[in-house]
């Protein structure tokens, strides 16, 4: 089975992507690669950050690899937190801190529209390819559900009555930003 490194330290993402790709690829984590540091992430767009992370690992280890960068864009907040989603409530913010800040900023707001976007940067045989996925939805006023991670308890995808936290992970994976971007990555890899 072909091996590809997923350049992330996020266990939730790793298991999500492993579920999606399990039949076709062996996904190697950074830990398995013996890399335990943080990868620099200084871009101002999702694509720049995704690219920076995969280039970093490629330059260091010369392996096929991919990385993703995700942001939650809220219309009433002019696209915030966007590329700063992980650090919305500060450098050391927890998922809970970020969600609480978002709910605070959205208090009394009638336009609740939001979208998750993911960009994946794949480096294969030294060449880079980008894949994007997006899911539209809205921000609910109180947290709902216990599954998932990050902003999942407050994100209600369009056409569904369950937040990402309330739905089974298989359903989230099918309709999510990362699920869609990963599906494009898989289509590409399978067509090689
Ligand atoms: P990252 O830069 O791709 O790690 O994502 C930035 C931040 O977006 C994370 O710290 C999470 O708070 C949030 N995030 C990313 N993916 C998801 C998801 O699938 N559900 C909820 N929040 C997410």
CSV table of C-alpha atoms and ligand atoms in Angstrom, one decimal:
chain,number,residue,atom,x,y,z
A,1,UNK,CA,0.0,0.0,0.0
A,2,UNK,CA,1.3,3.5,-0.9
A,3,UNK,CA,2.5,5.5,2.1
A,4,UNK,CA,1.8,9.2,2.4
A,5,UNK,CA,2.7,11.5,5.4
A,6,UNK,CA,-0.1,13.6,6.7
A,7,UNK,CA,1.7,16.7,8.1
A,8,UNK,CA,-0.5,17.4,11.1
A,9,UNK,CA,-0.2,17.0,14.9
A,10,UNK,CA,-4.0,17.0,15.2
A,11,UNK,CA,-5.2,13.5,16.3
A,12,UNK,CA,-8.8,14.3,15.4
A,13,UNK,CA,-7.9,15.2,11.8
A,14,UNK,CA,-5.6,12.2,11.5
A,15,UNK,CA,-8.3,9.7,12.4
A,16,UNK,CA,-10.8,11.5,10.2
A,17,UNK,CA,-8.5,11.3,7.2
A,18,UNK,CA,-7.4,7.7,8.0
A,19,UNK,CA,-11.1,6.7,8.0
A,20,UNK,CA,-11.6,8.2,4.6
A,21,UNK,CA,-8.5,6.9,2.9
A,22,UNK,CA,-8.0,3.5,4.8
A,23,UNK,CA,-8.7,1.3,1.8
A,24,UNK,CA,-6.1,2.9,-0.5
A,25,UNK,CA,-3.3,4.5,1.5
A,26,UNK,CA,-1.3,4.1,4.6
A,27,UNK,CA,-1.3,7.5,6.3
A,28,UNK,CA,1.8,8.1,8.3
A,29,UNK,CA,1.6,10.6,11.1
A,30,UNK,CA,4.4,13.1,12.0
A,31,UNK,CA,4.9,11.2,15.2
A,32,UNK,CA,5.5,8.0,13.3
A,33,UNK,CA,7.9,10.0,11.1
A,34,UNK,CA,9.8,10.9,14.3
A,35,UNK,CA,8.9,14.6,14.1
A,36,UNK,CA,7.3,16.1,17.2
A,37,UNK,CA,7.8,19.8,16.8
A,38,UNK,CA,5.4,22.5,15.6
A,39,UNK,CA,5.4,23.4,11.9
A,40,UNK,CA,5.6,27.1,11.2
A,41,UNK,CA,2.2,28.6,10.1
A,42,UNK,CA,2.7,32.2,9.2
A,43,UNK,CA,0.5,32.6,6.0
A,44,UNK,CA,-2.4,35.0,5.7
A,45,UNK,CA,-4.5,32.6,3.6
A,46,UNK,CA,-5.5,28.9,4.1
A,47,UNK,CA,-3.6,28.0,0.9
A,48,UNK,CA,-0.4,29.7,2.0
A,49,UNK,CA,-0.5,27.9,5.4
A,50,UNK,CA,-1.3,24.5,3.8
A,51,UNK,CA,1.5,25.0,1.4
A,52,UNK,CA,4.0,26.1,4.0
A,53,UNK,CA,3.3,23.0,6.1
A,54,UNK,CA,3.7,20.4,3.3
A,55,UNK,CA,6.8,22.2,1.9
A,56,UNK,CA,8.4,22.2,5.3
A,57,UNK,CA,8.0,18.4,5.7
A,58,UNK,CA,9.0,17.7,2.2
A,59,UNK,CA,12.2,19.7,2.5
A,60,UNK,CA,13.1,18.0,5.7
A,61,UNK,CA,12.2,14.4,4.9
A,62,UNK,CA,11.9,14.2,1.1
A,63,UNK,CA,8.6,12.2,1.4
A,64,UNK,CA,5.3,12.3,-0.3
A,65,UNK,CA,3.1,14.3,2.0
A,66,UNK,CA,0.1,16.5,2.4
A,67,UNK,CA,-1.2,19.0,4.9
A,68,UNK,CA,-4.5,20.8,5.4
A,69,UNK,CA,-5.5,24.2,6.7
A,70,UNK,CA,-9.0,25.0,7.7
A,71,UNK,CA,-10.9,28.1,8.7
A,72,UNK,CA,-14.4,29.0,9.8
A,73,UNK,CA,-15.6,32.1,8.0
A,74,UNK,CA,-18.6,33.9,9.6
A,75,UNK,CA,-20.4,36.3,7.3
A,76,UNK,CA,-21.5,38.7,10.0
A,77,UNK,CA,-17.9,38.9,11.3
A,78,UNK,CA,-16.5,39.8,7.9
A,79,UNK,CA,-15.0,36.3,7.4
A,80,UNK,CA,-13.5,36.0,10.9
A,81,UNK,CA,-12.1,33.9,12.5
A,82,UNK,CA,-11.0,32.5,9.1
A,83,UNK,CA,-7.3,31.8,8.9
A,84,UNK,CA,-7.0,32.6,12.6
A,85,UNK,CA,-9.6,30.0,13.7
A,86,UNK,CA,-7.2,28.1,15.9
A,87,UNK,CA,-6.0,31.3,17.7
A,88,UNK,CA,-9.3,33.3,17.7
A,89,UNK,CA,-9.4,33.7,21.5
A,90,UNK,CA,-5.6,34.1,21.8
A,91,UNK,CA,-2.3,32.2,21.1
A,92,UNK,CA,-3.0,29.5,23.8
A,93,UNK,CA,-6.7,29.3,23.3
A,94,UNK,CA,-8.5,26.0,23.7
A,95,UNK,CA,-11.3,24.9,21.4
A,96,UNK,CA,-13.7,25.9,24.2
A,97,UNK,CA,-12.2,29.4,24.5
A,98,UNK,CA,-12.6,29.9,20.8
A,99,UNK,CA,-16.2,28.7,20.7
A,100,UNK,CA,-17.1,30.9,23.7
A,101,UNK,CA,-15.6,33.9,22.0
A,102,UNK,CA,-17.5,33.2,18.8
A,103,UNK,CA,-20.8,32.8,20.6
A,104,UNK,CA,-20.1,36.1,22.4
A,105,UNK,CA,-19.3,37.9,19.2
A,106,UNK,CA,-22.5,36.5,17.6
A,107,UNK,CA,-24.8,37.4,20.5
A,108,UNK,CA,-27.9,39.1,19.1
A,109,UNK,CA,-26.7,38.7,15.5
A,110,UNK,CA,-29.5,37.7,13.1
A,111,UNK,CA,-27.2,36.8,10.2
A,112,UNK,CA,-25.8,33.5,11.4
A,113,UNK,CA,-24.3,32.3,8.0
A,114,UNK,CA,-20.9,30.7,8.1
A,115,UNK,CA,-18.8,28.3,6.1
A,116,UNK,CA,-15.9,25.9,6.8
A,117,UNK,CA,-13.2,25.9,4.2
A,118,UNK,CA,-10.3,23.5,3.9
A,119,UNK,CA,-7.3,23.7,1.6
A,120,UNK,CA,-5.1,20.6,1.2
A,121,UNK,CA,-1.6,20.9,-0.2
A,122,UNK,CA,-0.2,17.6,-1.6
A,123,UNK,CA,3.4,17.2,-2.6
A,124,UNK,CA,3.9,14.1,-4.7
A,125,UNK,CA,7.2,13.3,-6.3
A,126,UNK,CA,8.2,16.9,-5.5
A,127,UNK,CA,5.3,18.6,-7.3
A,128,UNK,CA,2.6,20.5,-5.4
A,129,UNK,CA,-1.2,20.2,-6.0
A,130,UNK,CA,-4.0,22.1,-4.1
A,131,UNK,CA,-7.5,20.8,-3.3
A,132,UNK,CA,-10.4,22.8,-1.7
A,133,UNK,CA,-13.5,21.8,0.1
A,134,UNK,CA,-16.3,24.0,1.6
A,135,UNK,CA,-19.4,23.5,3.6
A,136,UNK,CA,-22.0,26.2,4.2
A,137,UNK,CA,-24.1,26.4,7.3
A,138,UNK,CA,-24.9,28.6,10.3
A,139,UNK,CA,-23.7,29.2,13.8
A,140,UNK,CA,-26.3,28.1,16.5
A,141,UNK,CA,-26.6,30.3,19.6
A,142,UNK,CA,-25.7,27.5,22.1
A,143,UNK,CA,-23.4,24.5,21.9
A,144,UNK,CA,-25.0,21.2,20.9
A,145,UNK,CA,-23.5,17.7,21.0
A,146,UNK,CA,-20.4,16.1,22.3
A,147,UNK,CA,-18.6,14.7,19.2
A,148,UNK,CA,-16.1,16.1,16.9
A,149,UNK,CA,-13.8,19.0,17.9
A,150,UNK,CA,-13.2,22.7,17.4
A,151,UNK,CA,-16.2,24.7,16.4
A,152,UNK,CA,-18.3,21.5,15.7
A,153,UNK,CA,-20.7,22.1,18.6
A,154,UNK,CA,-21.9,25.4,17.1
A,155,UNK,CA,-21.8,24.6,13.4
A,156,UNK,CA,-25.1,23.5,11.8
A,157,UNK,CA,-24.5,22.4,8.2
A,158,UNK,CA,-27.1,23.6,5.6
A,159,UNK,CA,-29.8,21.0,5.0
A,160,UNK,CA,-29.3,19.2,8.3
A,161,UNK,CA,-30.9,19.6,11.8
A,162,UNK,CA,-27.8,18.3,13.7
A,163,UNK,CA,-24.6,20.2,14.4
A,164,UNK,CA,-21.3,18.5,13.4
A,165,UNK,CA,-21.0,17.5,17.1
A,166,UNK,CA,-24.4,15.8,17.1
A,167,UNK,CA,-24.0,13.8,13.9
A,168,UNK,CA,-22.1,10.5,13.5
A,169,UNK,CA,-18.5,11.0,12.4
A,170,UNK,CA,-19.2,9.1,9.2
A,171,UNK,CA,-21.8,11.7,8.2
A,172,UNK,CA,-19.6,14.6,9.1
A,173,UNK,CA,-16.8,13.2,7.1
A,174,UNK,CA,-19.0,12.8,4.1
A,175,UNK,CA,-20.4,16.4,4.0
A,176,UNK,CA,-17.6,18.3,5.7
A,177,UNK,CA,-15.1,20.8,4.2
A,178,UNK,CA,-12.2,18.4,4.9
A,179,UNK,CA,-14.3,15.4,3.7
A,180,UNK,CA,-14.8,17.2,0.3
A,181,UNK,CA,-11.2,18.4,0.0
A,182,UNK,CA,-10.0,14.9,0.9
A,183,UNK,CA,-12.4,13.3,-1.7
A,184,UNK,CA,-10.7,15.5,-4.3
A,185,UNK,CA,-7.3,14.4,-3.1
A,186,UNK,CA,-8.4,10.8,-3.2
A,187,UNK,CA,-9.9,11.1,-6.7
A,188,UNK,CA,-6.6,12.6,-7.8
A,189,UNK,CA,-4.4,9.9,-6.2
A,190,UNK,CA,-6.6,7.1,-7.5
A,191,UNK,CA,-6.4,8.4,-11.1
A,192,UNK,CA,-2.6,8.4,-11.1
B,1,LIG,P1,-6.3,24.1,11.3
B,1,LIG,O1,-5.4,25.3,11.1
B,1,LIG,O2,-6.5,23.4,10.0
B,1,LIG,O3,-5.7,23.2,12.3
B,1,LIG,O4,-7.7,24.6,11.8
B,1,LIG,C1,-7.8,25.7,12.5
B,1,LIG,C2,-8.9,25.6,13.5
B,1,LIG,O5,-10.2,25.5,12.9
B,1,LIG,C3,-8.8,24.5,14.5
B,1,LIG,O6,-8.1,24.8,15.6
B,1,LIG,C4,-10.3,24.2,14.9
B,1,LIG,O7,-10.6,25.1,15.9
B,1,LIG,C5,-11.0,24.6,13.6
B,1,LIG,N1,-11.4,23.4,12.8
B,1,LIG,C6,-10.7,22.8,11.8
B,1,LIG,N2,-11.3,21.8,11.4
B,1,LIG,C7,-12.5,21.7,12.0
B,1,LIG,C8,-13.6,20.9,12.0
B,1,LIG,O8,-13.7,19.9,11.2
B,1,LIG,N3,-14.6,21.1,12.9
B,1,LIG,C9,-14.6,22.2,13.8
B,1,LIG,N4,-13.5,23.0,13.9
B,1,LIG,C10,-12.5,22.8,13.0
